[in-house]
């Protein structure tokens, strides 16, 4: 296949470019930074340049985005411009060029909190945790109907979306735009909802860096990782090479006759390891790989953070043939040893 890869110079995009090339596909990039591919830097908002790079393409892998949760309301225009308008520009030019296959980088943040069960009321969706509870060290969400403690579980793709920050809003908007494009053009979309991605080339000094990068930066400075809340909040950490492989598989399945996403269809997939870990476990694994210092649990919190968000990855395994292969301890040891990047 001939694939246009947006965000091709980024942390995840650069790994996807390598994985596509290794699988025998031709990759053309589109990024505001140099990516080592043909064409030079370009912006996804530049319709003429997007159209030029789509000529002769078979499929698009759309990774370009402003990432992170957003710092304050002043971030809204930039997120909306790049993530929403940029995706709209790309989809319109894909329609004009007759390119009918799209793999979209989405995110687990569209779910908000994960899946919870109340002993009395069954499956429930807790609201944002009140600051007075967080301040008092009560981190687990309660049942919104009876106030009793909840049992956390794994969230599937059928769960209702509940975005709780500007980044999540824009990722869900991307999914909706892509689904509309598919219905109007007869195209096919695989929306890959990444969970917590880590690995080589993850940026260090950005306010949008993942928690793994923030912990590593502290350790590089000889300081202990600072763990918010009690460290028991759970996430699913998936290695960037596994994420890149998931993109290749999704592109190939979209192109195959009788694939899981038919003409005019859009399908979401959790891209996760299926092995949830506590944030405290992540900090401890990195500290061990560095040889210390040990993490420090602060009890601090950030309003808007969710407590637990872990995934059921079965749909990606059944329909895309994807299963994470990088073992958590091995991935973290490699991540600790690799040089960091500045952006």
Short mmCIF file of N, CA, C and O in Angstrom, two decimals, residues 260-327:
data_model
loop_
_atom_site.label_atom_id
_atom_site.label_comp_id
_atom_site.label_asym_id
_atom_site.label_seq_id
_atom_site.Cartn_x
_atom_site.Cartn_y
_atom_site.Cartn_z
N UNK A 260 -13.14 -6.30 8.79
CA UNK A 260 -14.12 -6.06 9.85
C UNK A 260 -14.89 -4.75 9.71
O UNK A 260 -15.94 -4.59 10.33
N UNK A 261 -14.38 -3.81 8.92
CA UNK A 261 -15.06 -2.53 8.72
C UNK A 261 -15.48 -2.43 7.26
O UNK A 261 -14.64 -2.30 6.37
N UNK A 262 -16.77 -2.50 7.01
CA UNK A 262 -17.25 -2.46 5.65
C UNK A 262 -17.30 -1.05 5.09
O UNK A 262 -17.00 -0.07 5.79
N UNK A 263 -17.70 -0.94 3.84
CA UNK A 263 -17.83 0.37 3.20
C UNK A 263 -18.85 1.21 3.95
O UNK A 263 -19.92 0.74 4.31
N UNK A 264 -18.48 2.46 4.20
CA UNK A 264 -19.36 3.36 4.93
C UNK A 264 -19.36 3.14 6.43
O UNK A 264 -20.16 3.74 7.15
N UNK A 265 -18.43 2.32 6.93
CA UNK A 265 -18.42 1.97 8.34
C UNK A 265 -17.27 2.58 9.11
O UNK A 265 -16.22 2.93 8.55
N UNK A 266 -17.46 2.71 10.42
CA UNK A 266 -16.42 3.18 11.34
C UNK A 266 -16.45 2.29 12.57
O UNK A 266 -17.52 2.00 13.11
N UNK A 267 -15.28 1.86 13.02
CA UNK A 267 -15.19 0.90 14.12
C UNK A 267 -14.08 1.33 15.06
O UNK A 267 -12.99 1.71 14.63
N UNK A 268 -14.37 1.32 16.37
CA UNK A 268 -13.38 1.70 17.38
C UNK A 268 -12.71 0.47 17.97
O UNK A 268 -13.34 -0.59 18.12
N UNK A 269 -11.43 0.61 18.31
CA UNK A 269 -10.66 -0.48 18.89
C UNK A 269 -9.81 0.03 20.05
O UNK A 269 -9.06 1.00 19.89
N UNK A 270 -9.89 -0.64 21.20
CA UNK A 270 -8.97 -0.37 22.29
C UNK A 270 -7.60 -0.94 21.92
O UNK A 270 -7.49 -2.13 21.59
N UNK A 271 -6.58 -0.10 21.98
CA UNK A 271 -5.20 -0.56 21.75
C UNK A 271 -4.50 -0.48 23.09
O UNK A 271 -4.13 0.59 23.58
N UNK A 272 -4.38 -1.64 23.72
CA UNK A 272 -3.93 -1.72 25.10
C UNK A 272 -3.23 -3.05 25.33
O UNK A 272 -3.31 -3.96 24.50
N UNK A 273 -2.55 -3.15 26.45
CA UNK A 273 -1.85 -4.40 26.79
C UNK A 273 -2.78 -5.44 27.38
O UNK A 273 -2.50 -6.64 27.32
N UNK A 274 -3.88 -4.99 27.98
CA UNK A 274 -4.76 -5.91 28.69
C UNK A 274 -4.26 -6.28 30.07
O UNK A 274 -4.85 -7.13 30.74
N UNK A 275 -3.18 -5.63 30.52
CA UNK A 275 -2.60 -5.91 31.84
C UNK A 275 -2.47 -4.60 32.61
O UNK A 275 -1.42 -3.95 32.58
N UNK A 276 -3.53 -4.17 33.31
CA UNK A 276 -3.50 -2.88 34.01
C UNK A 276 -2.45 -2.84 35.11
O UNK A 276 -2.14 -3.85 35.74
N UNK A 277 -1.93 -1.64 35.32
CA UNK A 277 -0.92 -1.40 36.35
C UNK A 277 -1.27 -0.14 37.12
O UNK A 277 -1.84 0.81 36.56
N UNK A 278 -0.89 -0.12 38.39
CA UNK A 278 -1.04 1.10 39.17
C UNK A 278 0.03 2.11 38.78
O UNK A 278 1.13 1.74 38.36
N UNK A 279 -0.29 3.39 38.95
CA UNK A 279 0.71 4.43 38.69
C UNK A 279 1.91 4.25 39.62
O UNK A 279 3.07 4.47 39.23
N UNK A 280 1.65 3.81 40.84
CA UNK A 280 2.75 3.52 41.75
C UNK A 280 3.63 2.40 41.25
O UNK A 280 4.86 2.43 41.42
N UNK A 281 3.03 1.39 40.61
CA UNK A 281 3.81 0.29 40.04
C UNK A 281 4.71 0.79 38.91
O UNK A 281 5.86 0.35 38.78
N UNK A 282 4.19 1.70 38.10
CA UNK A 282 4.99 2.29 37.02
C UNK A 282 6.19 3.02 37.59
O UNK A 282 7.33 2.84 37.13
N UNK A 283 5.95 3.86 38.59
CA UNK A 283 7.05 4.62 39.20
C UNK A 283 8.10 3.69 39.80
O UNK A 283 9.30 3.91 39.66
N UNK A 284 7.64 2.63 40.46
CA UNK A 284 8.58 1.69 41.09
C UNK A 284 9.40 0.95 40.04
O UNK A 284 10.60 0.73 40.22
N UNK A 285 8.76 0.56 38.91
CA UNK A 285 9.49 -0.15 37.86
C UNK A 285 10.57 0.73 37.24
O UNK A 285 11.69 0.28 36.99
N UNK A 286 10.24 2.00 37.01
CA UNK A 286 11.25 2.91 36.45
C UNK A 286 12.36 3.18 37.44
O UNK A 286 13.54 3.21 37.08
N UNK A 287 12.01 3.38 38.71
CA UNK A 287 13.03 3.63 39.73
C UNK A 287 13.98 2.43 39.86
O UNK A 287 15.19 2.60 40.00
N UNK A 288 13.43 1.23 39.79
CA UNK A 288 14.26 0.04 39.87
C UNK A 288 15.21 -0.04 38.68
O UNK A 288 16.39 -0.37 38.83
N UNK A 289 14.70 0.27 37.49
CA UNK A 289 15.54 0.23 36.30
C UNK A 289 16.66 1.26 36.38
O UNK A 289 17.77 1.02 35.88
N UNK A 290 16.39 2.41 37.00
CA UNK A 290 17.41 3.45 37.16
C UNK A 290 18.33 3.18 38.34
O UNK A 290 19.38 3.81 38.46
N UNK A 291 17.94 2.31 39.24
CA UNK A 291 18.70 2.12 40.47
C UNK A 291 18.37 3.16 41.52
O UNK A 291 19.23 3.52 42.33
N UNK A 292 17.12 3.67 41.51
CA UNK A 292 16.66 4.62 42.52
C UNK A 292 16.76 6.04 42.02
O UNK A 292 17.22 6.29 40.91
N UNK A 293 16.32 7.01 42.84
CA UNK A 293 15.70 6.86 44.16
C UNK A 293 14.26 6.35 44.08
O UNK A 293 13.63 6.42 43.03
N UNK A 294 13.77 5.84 45.21
CA UNK A 294 12.44 5.26 45.26
C UNK A 294 11.37 6.34 45.10
O UNK A 294 11.57 7.50 45.47
N UNK A 295 10.23 5.99 44.52
CA UNK A 295 9.15 6.97 44.35
C UNK A 295 8.64 7.49 45.69
O UNK A 295 8.75 6.82 46.72
N UNK A 296 8.07 8.69 45.64
CA UNK A 296 7.44 9.28 46.83
C UNK A 296 5.97 9.53 46.52
O UNK A 296 5.64 10.24 45.56
N UNK A 297 5.10 8.92 47.30
CA UNK A 297 3.66 9.11 47.14
C UNK A 297 3.26 10.38 47.88
O UNK A 297 3.48 10.49 49.10
N UNK A 298 2.69 11.33 47.16
CA UNK A 298 2.46 12.67 47.73
C UNK A 298 1.05 12.90 48.25
O UNK A 298 0.84 13.80 49.05
N UNK A 299 0.08 12.12 47.77
CA UNK A 299 -1.30 12.41 48.13
C UNK A 299 -1.88 13.59 47.37
O UNK A 299 -3.05 13.93 47.56
N UNK A 300 -1.08 14.21 46.50
CA UNK A 300 -1.59 15.32 45.70
C UNK A 300 -2.57 14.83 44.65
O UNK A 300 -2.74 13.62 44.44
N UNK A 301 -3.20 15.76 43.99
CA UNK A 301 -4.21 15.39 42.99
C UNK A 301 -4.35 16.51 41.97
O UNK A 301 -3.90 17.64 42.20
N UNK A 302 -4.96 16.17 40.84
CA UNK A 302 -5.33 17.16 39.83
C UNK A 302 -6.82 17.03 39.56
O UNK A 302 -7.31 15.92 39.29
N UNK A 303 -7.52 18.12 39.67
CA UNK A 303 -8.94 18.09 39.35
C UNK A 303 -9.13 17.67 37.90
O UNK A 303 -8.42 18.12 37.01
N UNK A 304 -10.09 16.80 37.66
CA UNK A 304 -10.36 16.33 36.31
C UNK A 304 -9.68 15.02 35.98
O UNK A 304 -10.04 14.37 34.99
N UNK A 305 -8.67 14.60 36.77
CA UNK A 305 -8.07 13.29 36.53
C UNK A 305 -9.09 12.19 36.82
O UNK A 305 -9.90 12.31 37.75
N UNK A 306 -9.02 11.12 36.07
CA UNK A 306 -9.87 9.97 36.36
C UNK A 306 -9.09 9.00 37.23
O UNK A 306 -7.86 9.01 37.26
N UNK A 307 -9.83 8.17 37.96
CA UNK A 307 -9.19 7.26 38.90
C UNK A 307 -8.67 6.00 38.20
O UNK A 307 -7.50 5.65 38.32
N UNK A 308 -9.53 5.30 37.51
CA UNK A 308 -9.14 4.07 36.84
C UNK A 308 -9.66 4.09 35.41
O UNK A 308 -10.82 4.41 35.17
N UNK A 309 -8.80 3.76 34.46
CA UNK A 309 -9.25 3.59 33.09
C UNK A 309 -8.39 2.50 32.45
O UNK A 309 -7.23 2.74 32.10
N UNK A 310 -8.95 1.31 32.39
CA UNK A 310 -8.27 0.17 31.76
C UNK A 310 -9.24 -0.46 30.77
O UNK A 310 -10.45 -0.25 30.83
N UNK A 311 -8.70 -1.24 29.85
CA UNK A 311 -9.46 -1.62 28.66
C UNK A 311 -9.68 -3.12 28.56
O UNK A 311 -8.90 -3.93 29.05
N UNK A 312 -10.73 -3.45 27.81
CA UNK A 312 -10.89 -4.81 27.27
C UNK A 312 -10.36 -4.78 25.83
O UNK A 312 -10.95 -4.13 24.97
N UNK A 313 -9.26 -5.46 25.55
CA UNK A 313 -8.67 -5.38 24.20
C UNK A 313 -9.11 -6.48 23.26
O UNK A 313 -8.50 -6.68 22.20
N UNK A 314 -10.17 -7.21 23.60
CA UNK A 314 -10.54 -8.38 22.82
C UNK A 314 -10.94 -8.09 21.38
O UNK A 314 -10.67 -8.90 20.49
N UNK A 315 -11.60 -6.96 21.14
CA UNK A 315 -12.04 -6.67 19.77
C UNK A 315 -10.84 -6.52 18.83
O UNK A 315 -10.87 -7.04 17.71
N UNK A 316 -9.80 -5.83 19.28
CA UNK A 316 -8.61 -5.68 18.43
C UNK A 316 -7.94 -7.02 18.18
O UNK A 316 -7.41 -7.27 17.09
N UNK A 317 -7.97 -7.90 19.17
CA UNK A 317 -7.38 -9.23 18.98
C UNK A 317 -8.18 -10.04 17.96
O UNK A 317 -7.61 -10.66 17.06
N UNK A 318 -9.50 -10.01 18.09
CA UNK A 318 -10.35 -10.82 17.19
C UNK A 318 -10.38 -10.28 15.76
O UNK A 318 -10.32 -11.05 14.80
N UNK A 319 -10.50 -8.96 15.63
CA UNK A 319 -10.78 -8.38 14.31
C UNK A 319 -9.54 -7.87 13.59
O UNK A 319 -9.52 -7.81 12.36
N UNK A 320 -8.52 -7.46 14.35
CA UNK A 320 -7.30 -6.94 13.72
C UNK A 320 -6.13 -7.91 13.83
O UNK A 320 -5.10 -7.71 13.17
N UNK A 321 -6.27 -8.90 14.68
CA UNK A 321 -5.14 -9.79 14.92
C UNK A 321 -4.07 -9.16 15.79
O UNK A 321 -2.91 -9.59 15.79
N UNK A 322 -4.46 -8.14 16.58
CA UNK A 322 -3.48 -7.43 17.39
C UNK A 322 -3.49 -7.93 18.83
O UNK A 322 -4.55 -8.03 19.46
N UNK A 323 -2.30 -8.19 19.34
CA UNK A 323 -2.11 -8.49 20.75
C UNK A 323 -0.77 -7.91 21.16
O UNK A 323 0.24 -8.11 20.47
N UNK A 324 -0.76 -7.17 22.27
CA UNK A 324 0.49 -6.55 22.72
C UNK A 324 1.53 -7.63 23.02
O UNK A 324 1.20 -8.68 23.57
N UNK A 325 2.79 -7.34 22.69
CA UNK A 325 3.84 -8.34 22.85
C UNK A 325 4.96 -7.90 23.78
O UNK A 325 5.73 -8.74 24.26
N UNK A 326 5.10 -6.60 24.03
CA UNK A 326 6.20 -6.11 24.87
C UNK A 326 5.82 -6.27 26.34
O UNK A 326 4.82 -5.70 26.81
N UNK A 327 6.59 -7.03 27.06
CA UNK A 327 6.36 -7.26 28.49
C UNK A 327 6.63 -5.96 29.26
O UNK A 327 7.60 -5.25 28.97
#
